[in-house]
Amino acid sequence: MGWLFLKVLLAGVSFSGFLYPLVDFCISGKTRGRKPNFVIILADDMGWGDLGANWAETKDTANLDKMASEGMRFVDFHAAASTCSPSRASLLTGRLGLRNGVTHNFAVTSVGGLPLNETTLAEVLQQAGYITGMIGKWHLGHHGLYHPNFRGFDYYFGIPYSHDMGCTDTPGYNHPPCPACPQGDGPSSNLERDCYTDVALPLYENLNIVEQPVNLSSLAQKYAEKATQFIQQASTGGRPFLLYVALAHMHVPLPVTQLPAAPRGRRLYGAGLREMDGLVGQIKDKVDHTAKDNTFLWFTGDNGPWAEKCELAGSVGAFTGVWQARRGGSPAKQTTWEGGHRVPALAYWPGRVPVNVTSTALLSVLDIFPTVVALAQASLPQGRRFDGVDVSEVLFGRSQPGHRVNRFHPNSGAAGEFGALQTVRLERYKAFYVTGGARACDGSIGPELQHKLPLIFNLEDDIAEAVPLERGGAEYQAVLPKVRKVLADVLQDIANDNISSADYTQDPSVTPCCNPYQIACRCQAP
């Protein structure tokens, strides 16, 4: 349809292995049919422009495009942060990092994780009678009580952090390339930049490491098998279920199993998209065959593409952050430019979510928590405030504009202080107080610039964020006091809230290791 159509549209704002035995949740069928099931699928580093349903130039997402035609696509949907741990923490708590304490990524050696006094979506639904499962990347703490099995998930299968944060024997495609795990008696001498070379990437099933290093080339199929097993067994068991699937795609390394024809470049990334799309298709097919009429499936992303990975990174589509790009550095992942946090999003629930609808409502990952809690007939945790709202009216086609006219975008590793709300979205306007600081493909890092008088863009006229409003102009002067007020209000609200503080202490002894007597901690599943 093209970007001109998009601009007009936006302007219109218009198994086996359960931690608890299967018999434990084969209880009375009193809740069957009353409460919906939920499947939340989170892609990693996927660009807004990667999804065919968002009018991408390449069509590598046939299953997701079909889901969009059978449900609702969102074109103004945003991650709560533009990097891994903060985005995931916000999804599972409904709270920004300044409230839940998670403002930057956790490490392989992290002692802590998502603060234990924060209540996860899984914990809320457990209390409401749900069986809960999580498959994929956790990245909210792996040591002790920070593990998913202690944060509300009855079943867990996946990796504890990003799949580039450990060596493998199948390292996949990365930029720069990373070596395989060392095989000898001593640590690796191949200390390439951005490569983890000494400790292998672990694969967990519940509390046990079942494979280290994990075979990346088979990981997608393992995720699909475990997800479909969970859906089948939970559907048979008599209780509603929550399944949270946090994919490795499209984060590097790209573990493409079927190599595309030359040239490498975008074809390689496209092959990764097709693999991810196939995995999502398997999950959706299982939902359709077991619990179609009573399952709400929500697909979205954790942040925009990782620009410094060059041809192995995704597409931001029309959201190119031209103002920043002209000054060097990336306007994508880690930044508050649209390319960093505007993500693909689809909702699918036959009979409830209208078919083939494009919503221009301003929504966010933060809205998932309160919406799911409301649909599950559960209660929000007491004594804390939330940054999202129940958007059921939008999902069911009864409201188009949505409930929120403003969003706050935190620094996620670029310039500025971790977690600081340095960018404000107010209806069609967007104000930046800090810019720069993220690395681009060419290696440049835009200079950090503090804007006492913020840059303000009119996204309705300038989705590429190329030319800010003139500071002396009437439009700028009319918007500025509104921006200042909503920012001051949210900061005051946070100051009065029950906020948490994450433990970012590191200790090498907490590194996941199935066999410390083997180089790279090697063990294999039977």
XYZ file of C-alpha atoms in Angstrom:
526
model
C 0.000 0.000 0.000
C 2.948 2.300 0.492
C 4.081 4.873 3.022
C 1.766 7.569 1.659
C -1.193 5.391 2.631
C 0.336 4.859 6.064
C 0.763 8.597 6.577
C -2.882 9.198 5.671
C -3.949 6.331 7.919
C -1.995 7.630 10.892
C -3.307 11.111 10.341
C -6.825 9.666 10.595
C -6.345 8.473 14.152
C -8.205 6.081 12.941
C 5.004 -31.491 26.698
C 6.128 -32.776 29.035
C 8.278 -31.435 31.849
C 5.860 -29.353 33.931
C 7.338 -28.247 37.231
C 4.174 -29.604 38.813
C 2.640 -32.911 37.689
C -0.082 -32.717 35.096
C -2.596 -34.157 37.542
C -2.145 -31.095 39.740
C -4.081 -28.945 37.334
C -6.655 -31.509 36.196
C -9.129 -30.062 38.676
C -12.807 -29.244 38.445
C -13.937 -27.786 35.142
C -15.747 -24.923 36.864
C -13.491 -22.355 35.190
C -13.598 -23.951 31.742
C -15.239 -21.646 29.245
C -15.537 -18.761 31.678
C -12.078 -17.268 31.538
C -10.110 -16.853 28.316
C -6.698 -18.313 27.625
C -3.835 -15.982 26.734
C -0.885 -16.494 24.403
C 1.574 -13.583 24.352
C 4.336 -13.848 21.747
C 7.217 -11.382 21.969
C 9.658 -11.033 19.074
C 13.188 -9.801 19.788
C 14.724 -6.852 17.880
C 12.095 -7.061 15.131
C 11.612 -3.856 13.171
C 8.257 -2.223 12.478
C 9.051 -2.528 8.787
C 9.707 -6.279 8.932
C 6.045 -7.257 9.134
C 4.314 -7.730 5.797
C 1.034 -6.678 7.390
C 2.679 -3.274 7.965
C 3.226 -2.921 4.217
C 6.823 -4.122 4.265
C 8.516 -4.243 0.886
C 9.501 -7.900 1.402
C 6.901 -10.506 2.309
C 8.553 -12.939 4.706
C 5.783 -13.153 7.323
C 2.975 -15.097 5.660
C 1.574 -16.526 8.926
C 1.651 -13.202 10.740
C 0.098 -11.477 7.738
C -2.694 -14.066 7.771
C -3.183 -13.475 11.491
C -3.485 -9.738 10.786
C -6.140 -10.398 8.139
C -8.045 -12.497 10.669
C -7.645 -10.032 13.514
C -6.398 -6.540 14.311
C -3.069 -4.883 13.470
C -1.777 -1.862 15.385
C 0.335 0.709 13.569
C 1.022 3.016 16.552
C 2.026 0.413 19.133
C 5.115 0.889 21.319
C 7.514 -1.068 23.473
C 7.865 0.241 27.018
C 11.630 0.516 26.559
C 13.996 -0.002 23.645
C 16.188 -2.754 25.063
C 15.664 -6.239 26.458
C 15.338 -6.421 30.249
C 13.421 -3.137 30.798
C 10.971 -3.973 28.022
C 10.263 -7.430 29.441
C 9.962 -6.141 32.996
C 7.357 -3.616 31.866
C 5.374 -6.232 29.959
C 5.179 -8.487 33.021
C 4.446 -5.732 35.555
C 2.594 -3.025 33.597
C 5.039 -0.495 35.068
C 7.861 1.623 33.680
C 11.420 0.961 34.770
C 11.458 3.923 37.152
C 8.685 2.138 39.068
C 9.679 -1.549 38.783
C 13.411 -0.872 39.161
C 14.570 -2.472 35.888
C 16.240 0.274 33.855
C 18.934 -1.659 31.937
C 19.917 -5.196 31.037
C 20.956 -7.935 33.433
C 24.223 -9.793 32.830
C 25.363 -13.415 32.762
C 26.832 -12.819 36.225
C 23.891 -10.867 37.663
C 22.970 -11.764 41.221
C 19.553 -10.097 41.036
C 16.748 -9.495 38.583
C 13.203 -8.155 38.494
C 12.678 -7.089 42.143
C 10.920 -9.770 44.151
C 8.382 -7.300 45.545
C 7.104 -6.674 42.002
C 4.118 -8.832 41.036
C 4.234 -10.429 37.585
C 1.316 -11.032 35.257
C 1.894 -14.767 35.717
C 1.565 -14.467 39.492
C -1.711 -12.550 39.161
C -3.160 -15.163 36.805
C -1.919 -18.057 38.953
C -3.933 -16.612 41.824
C -6.926 -16.414 39.485
C -6.752 -20.150 38.727
C -4.584 -20.165 35.600
C -1.868 -22.631 34.647
C 1.097 -20.590 33.424
C 3.961 -21.352 31.073
C 6.891 -19.433 29.661
C 9.049 -20.424 26.704
C 12.072 -18.518 25.447
C 14.230 -15.653 26.621
C 13.682 -14.530 30.222
C 16.406 -11.903 30.898
C 14.967 -10.838 34.253
C 17.366 -12.696 36.536
C 18.325 -16.362 36.635
C 19.861 -16.797 40.089
C 17.808 -18.185 42.983
C 14.322 -16.749 43.382
C 14.660 -14.612 40.237
C 14.209 -17.693 38.030
C 10.888 -17.840 36.084
C 9.603 -20.808 38.114
C 9.630 -18.556 41.185
C 8.018 -15.596 39.395
C 4.660 -17.153 38.613
C 5.416 -19.643 35.842
C 4.490 -23.280 36.472
C 6.559 -24.328 33.482
C 9.647 -22.815 31.895
C 11.695 -23.836 28.865
C 14.245 -21.462 27.431
C 17.426 -19.451 27.842
C 17.956 -17.114 30.816
C 19.133 -14.105 28.797
C 19.877 -13.064 25.208
C 21.189 -15.861 23.022
C 24.309 -13.885 22.110
C 25.329 -13.862 25.797
C 27.129 -17.200 25.675
C 29.109 -19.239 23.187
C 27.623 -22.152 21.239
C 28.948 -24.804 18.875
C 26.509 -23.380 16.282
C 27.240 -19.660 16.601
C 25.008 -18.539 13.737
C 25.419 -15.255 11.871
C 26.584 -12.216 13.780
C 28.225 -8.891 13.043
C 31.065 -9.209 13.845
C 31.179 -13.016 13.671
C 31.702 -14.917 16.919
C 33.643 -18.175 17.324
C 32.293 -21.497 18.509
C 32.730 -22.580 22.129
C 36.272 -23.626 23.039
C 36.911 -27.365 22.954
C 40.310 -27.503 24.690
C 41.412 -27.556 28.291
C 41.751 -23.802 28.753
C 39.719 -20.668 28.127
C 39.370 -19.351 24.610
C 41.874 -16.835 23.316
C 39.399 -15.564 20.711
C 38.185 -12.490 22.539
C 36.372 -10.777 19.668
C 34.460 -7.645 20.500
C 30.896 -8.314 21.642
C 31.474 -12.082 21.804
C 31.007 -14.289 24.864
C 33.618 -16.985 24.399
C 34.233 -18.782 27.687
C 30.834 -19.875 29.064
C 28.329 -21.750 26.951
C 24.732 -20.650 26.473
C 22.441 -22.768 28.705
C 18.999 -24.152 27.912
C 16.722 -24.632 30.908
C 13.686 -26.799 31.461
C 12.249 -25.553 34.717
C 15.151 -25.392 37.201
C 17.446 -27.737 35.306
C 19.981 -26.976 32.588
C 19.193 -29.613 29.964
C 21.665 -28.538 27.287
C 24.831 -26.428 27.400
C 25.736 -25.096 24.929
C 22.325 -25.007 23.314
C 22.145 -25.882 19.636
C 20.831 -22.671 18.096
C 19.947 -24.352 14.808
C 17.279 -26.477 16.529
C 16.081 -23.933 19.099
C 13.124 -22.610 17.096
C 11.716 -26.092 16.565
C 12.192 -26.953 20.241
C 10.287 -23.808 21.194
C 7.473 -24.711 18.814
C 7.262 -28.255 20.189
C 7.197 -27.142 23.823
C 4.656 -24.384 23.112
C 2.267 -26.687 21.292
C 2.646 -29.362 24.002
C 1.814 -26.802 26.685
C -1.275 -25.590 24.817
C -2.484 -29.152 24.230
C -1.980 -30.318 27.795
C -3.327 -27.130 29.362
C -6.416 -27.251 27.120
C -7.036 -30.833 28.219
C -6.460 -30.080 31.891
C -9.530 -28.035 32.707
C -7.987 -24.711 33.740
C -7.426 -21.569 31.658
C -3.830 -20.916 30.694
C -1.292 -18.174 30.095
C 1.561 -18.930 27.690
C 4.286 -16.315 27.287
C 6.623 -17.033 24.350
C 9.685 -14.781 24.146
C 11.384 -15.649 20.868
C 15.087 -15.491 20.049
C 14.197 -14.001 16.668
C 15.163 -11.488 15.341
C 18.071 -10.866 17.699
C 21.536 -11.831 16.470
C 23.049 -14.324 16.061
C 20.657 -15.403 13.322
C 20.523 -19.221 13.499
C 19.249 -19.688 9.946
C 18.913 -23.406 9.236
C 18.158 -23.141 5.520
C 20.731 -20.898 3.903
C 19.313 -18.559 1.263
C 20.826 -18.107 -2.162
C 23.452 -15.391 -2.558
C 23.756 -12.512 -2.103
C 23.840 -12.902 1.679
C 22.696 -9.517 3.075
C 18.973 -9.007 3.470
C 18.235 -12.508 2.166
C 19.790 -13.913 5.319
C 17.636 -11.712 7.515
C 14.595 -12.649 5.453
C 15.319 -16.325 6.007
C 15.358 -15.643 9.751
C 12.019 -13.858 9.492
C 10.516 -16.811 7.657
C 11.780 -19.199 10.329
C 10.268 -17.050 13.083
C 7.033 -16.713 11.142
C 6.830 -20.481 10.781
C 7.239 -20.910 14.533
C 4.433 -18.427 15.205
C 2.312 -20.233 12.635
C 2.721 -23.530 14.485
C 1.608 -21.926 17.743
C -1.405 -20.284 16.120
C -2.391 -23.551 14.401
C -2.328 -25.355 17.749
C -4.511 -22.638 19.276
C -6.928 -22.903 16.356
C -7.208 -26.669 16.741
C -7.567 -26.807 20.521
C -8.965 -23.592 21.990
C -9.714 -21.199 19.152
C -12.915 -19.655 20.459
C -11.554 -18.901 23.914
C -7.923 -17.891 23.359
C -6.587 -14.380 22.948
C -3.295 -14.299 21.046
C -1.195 -11.124 21.186
C 1.962 -10.724 19.085
C 4.372 -7.815 19.464
C 8.067 -6.901 19.849
C 10.411 -5.872 22.648
C 12.122 -3.009 20.788
C 13.263 -1.926 17.353
C 16.146 -3.314 15.288
C 19.763 -3.298 16.438
C 21.177 -0.960 13.798
C 24.865 -1.609 14.508
C 24.397 -5.183 13.254
C 24.070 -3.778 9.717
C 22.490 -6.207 7.220
C 21.598 -8.579 10.065
C 19.305 -5.967 11.620
C 15.660 -5.376 10.808
C 13.845 -2.488 9.147
C 12.325 0.511 10.909
C 10.127 1.142 7.887
C 9.250 4.816 7.518
C 10.403 5.663 11.053
C 13.957 6.533 10.093
C 14.799 9.205 12.690
C 16.311 11.451 10.052
C 17.245 14.238 12.475
C 19.477 11.834 14.424
C 20.741 9.910 11.399
C 22.088 13.117 9.869
C 24.152 13.750 13.003
C 25.508 10.216 13.287
C 24.531 7.232 15.339
C 21.483 5.018 15.326
C 17.816 6.060 15.641
C 16.697 2.494 16.432
C 17.241 0.075 19.346
C 18.322 1.697 22.649
C 16.980 5.085 21.533
C 13.700 6.932 21.952
C 13.298 7.623 18.235
C 10.272 5.885 16.721
C 12.482 3.212 15.191
C 13.612 2.211 18.677
C 10.240 1.559 20.262
C 7.464 1.503 17.635
C 6.980 -2.232 17.124
C 4.752 -4.620 15.164
C 1.632 -5.695 17.037
C -1.299 -7.983 16.235
C -4.317 -9.173 18.231
C -6.194 -12.362 17.328
C -9.285 -13.767 18.994
C -11.945 -15.187 16.664
C -15.401 -13.938 17.515
C -14.125 -11.201 19.822
C -11.461 -9.176 17.984
C -12.879 -7.889 14.674
C -11.452 -9.270 11.447
C -8.959 -7.417 9.226
C -8.987 -4.142 11.142
C -6.133 -1.645 11.275
C -6.095 0.314 14.511
C -4.297 3.646 14.794
C -4.849 3.812 18.558
C -1.775 4.892 20.522
C -1.069 1.764 22.574
C 1.848 0.157 24.374
C 3.215 -3.086 25.781
C 2.346 -1.519 29.147
C -1.337 -1.989 28.299
C -1.022 -5.788 28.066
C -0.873 -6.328 31.840
C -4.056 -4.452 32.856
C -5.955 -5.669 29.788
C -5.193 -9.338 30.413
C -5.919 -8.969 34.135
C -9.318 -7.431 33.350
C -10.231 -10.098 30.778
C -9.174 -12.818 33.231
C -11.548 -11.330 35.840
C -8.582 -10.944 38.164
C -7.487 -8.001 40.308
C -4.551 -5.658 39.870
C -1.940 -5.818 42.637
C -2.653 -3.345 45.426
C -0.397 -0.554 46.624
C 1.184 0.376 43.312
C 0.375 2.373 40.202
C 0.426 1.262 36.595
C 1.475 2.946 33.379
C -0.850 0.957 31.139
C -4.634 0.700 31.021
C -7.256 -1.838 29.987
C -7.641 -1.376 26.210
C -10.406 -3.948 25.697
C -12.620 -1.335 24.071
C -10.008 -0.871 21.338
C -9.400 -4.600 20.918
C -13.076 -5.390 20.488
C -13.656 -2.587 18.004
C -15.724 -0.349 20.256
C -13.193 2.487 20.436
C -10.589 3.643 17.924
C -8.548 6.429 19.566
C -7.734 4.372 22.646
C -7.483 5.422 26.251
C -4.114 7.162 26.213
C -2.997 10.347 24.490
C 0.482 10.412 25.993
C 3.448 8.065 26.335
C 6.800 8.383 28.043
C 9.875 6.819 26.483
C 12.805 5.978 28.799
C 16.474 6.002 27.941
C 17.428 2.374 27.290
C 21.170 2.525 26.822
C 21.719 5.494 24.533
C 22.519 8.984 25.809
C 21.281 10.042 29.221
C 20.507 8.269 32.482
C 19.183 4.687 32.412
C 15.400 4.691 32.695
C 15.009 8.475 32.637
C 11.842 9.630 30.855
C 13.603 11.840 28.358
C 11.047 11.735 25.540
C 7.338 12.552 25.742
C 4.622 11.575 23.252
C 1.540 13.806 23.496
C -1.082 12.896 20.894
C 0.618 13.568 17.538
C 3.535 15.464 19.085
C 6.793 14.054 20.366
C 9.297 15.987 22.475
C 12.971 15.001 23.004
C 14.996 16.287 25.937
C 18.082 14.142 25.160
C 19.365 12.779 21.836
C 22.344 10.748 20.590
C 24.388 7.947 22.052
C 23.553 4.776 20.086
C 25.940 3.114 17.629
C 25.012 2.886 13.953
C 26.142 0.328 11.375
C 29.020 2.585 10.280
C 30.338 2.676 13.852
C 29.335 6.275 14.480
C 27.745 7.299 17.775
C 25.713 10.460 17.680
C 26.885 13.056 20.200
C 24.874 13.314 23.393
C 22.845 16.510 23.289
C 20.750 17.865 26.146
C 17.793 19.983 24.999
C 16.601 22.364 27.710
C 13.952 23.408 25.246
C 12.986 20.047 23.765
C 12.959 19.158 20.106
C 9.286 18.708 19.205
C 8.145 16.820 16.112
C 4.657 16.611 14.628
C 4.431 12.884 13.783
C 1.286 13.402 11.766
C 3.260 15.464 9.241
C 6.747 14.089 9.868
C 6.823 10.373 10.693
C 10.519 10.275 9.769
C 11.276 12.748 12.596
C 13.313 14.881 10.238
C 12.464 18.524 11.010
C 11.460 19.679 14.523
C 8.975 22.503 15.011
C 10.490 25.966 15.134
C 10.945 26.905 18.777
C 9.658 30.392 18.168
C 6.616 29.254 16.217
C 3.022 29.306 17.446
C 2.629 25.522 17.199
C 5.719 24.878 19.343
C 4.700 27.459 21.910
C 1.238 25.915 22.166
C 2.545 22.380 22.691
C 5.490 23.075 25.030
C 3.508 23.837 28.232
C 1.378 20.730 27.709
C 4.503 18.577 27.339
C 6.018 20.070 30.475
C 2.846 19.453 32.453
C 2.349 15.795 31.523
C 6.032 15.077 32.209
C 5.912 16.841 35.570
C 2.704 14.998 36.453
C 4.096 11.527 35.730
C 7.351 12.234 37.574
C 5.347 13.382 40.593
C 3.177 10.288 40.345
C 6.273 8.063 40.287
C 7.749 9.919 43.276
C 4.567 9.179 45.259
C 4.413 5.526 44.146
C 5.611 2.325 45.758
C 8.729 1.968 43.607
C 11.240 -0.873 43.525
C 15.005 -1.040 43.160
C 16.708 -3.817 41.189
C 19.923 -5.454 42.363
C 22.469 -5.118 39.551
C 25.302 -6.681 41.569
C 27.473 -9.125 39.598
C 29.255 -12.233 40.860
C 30.937 -14.797 38.538
C 29.825 -17.621 40.839
C 26.170 -17.220 39.767
C 26.927 -17.856 36.087
C 24.692 -20.745 34.926
C 26.902 -23.821 34.599
C 25.771 -27.445 34.409
C 29.278 -28.881 34.778
C 32.054 -26.608 36.085
C 34.631 -29.333 35.412
C 34.077 -29.122 31.649
C 35.412 -26.342 29.458
C 32.573 -23.889 28.729
C 30.368 -25.818 31.213
C 29.400 -28.525 28.769
C 26.519 -30.972 29.179
C 24.002 -32.460 26.792
C 20.421 -33.552 27.205
C 19.923 -37.350 27.259
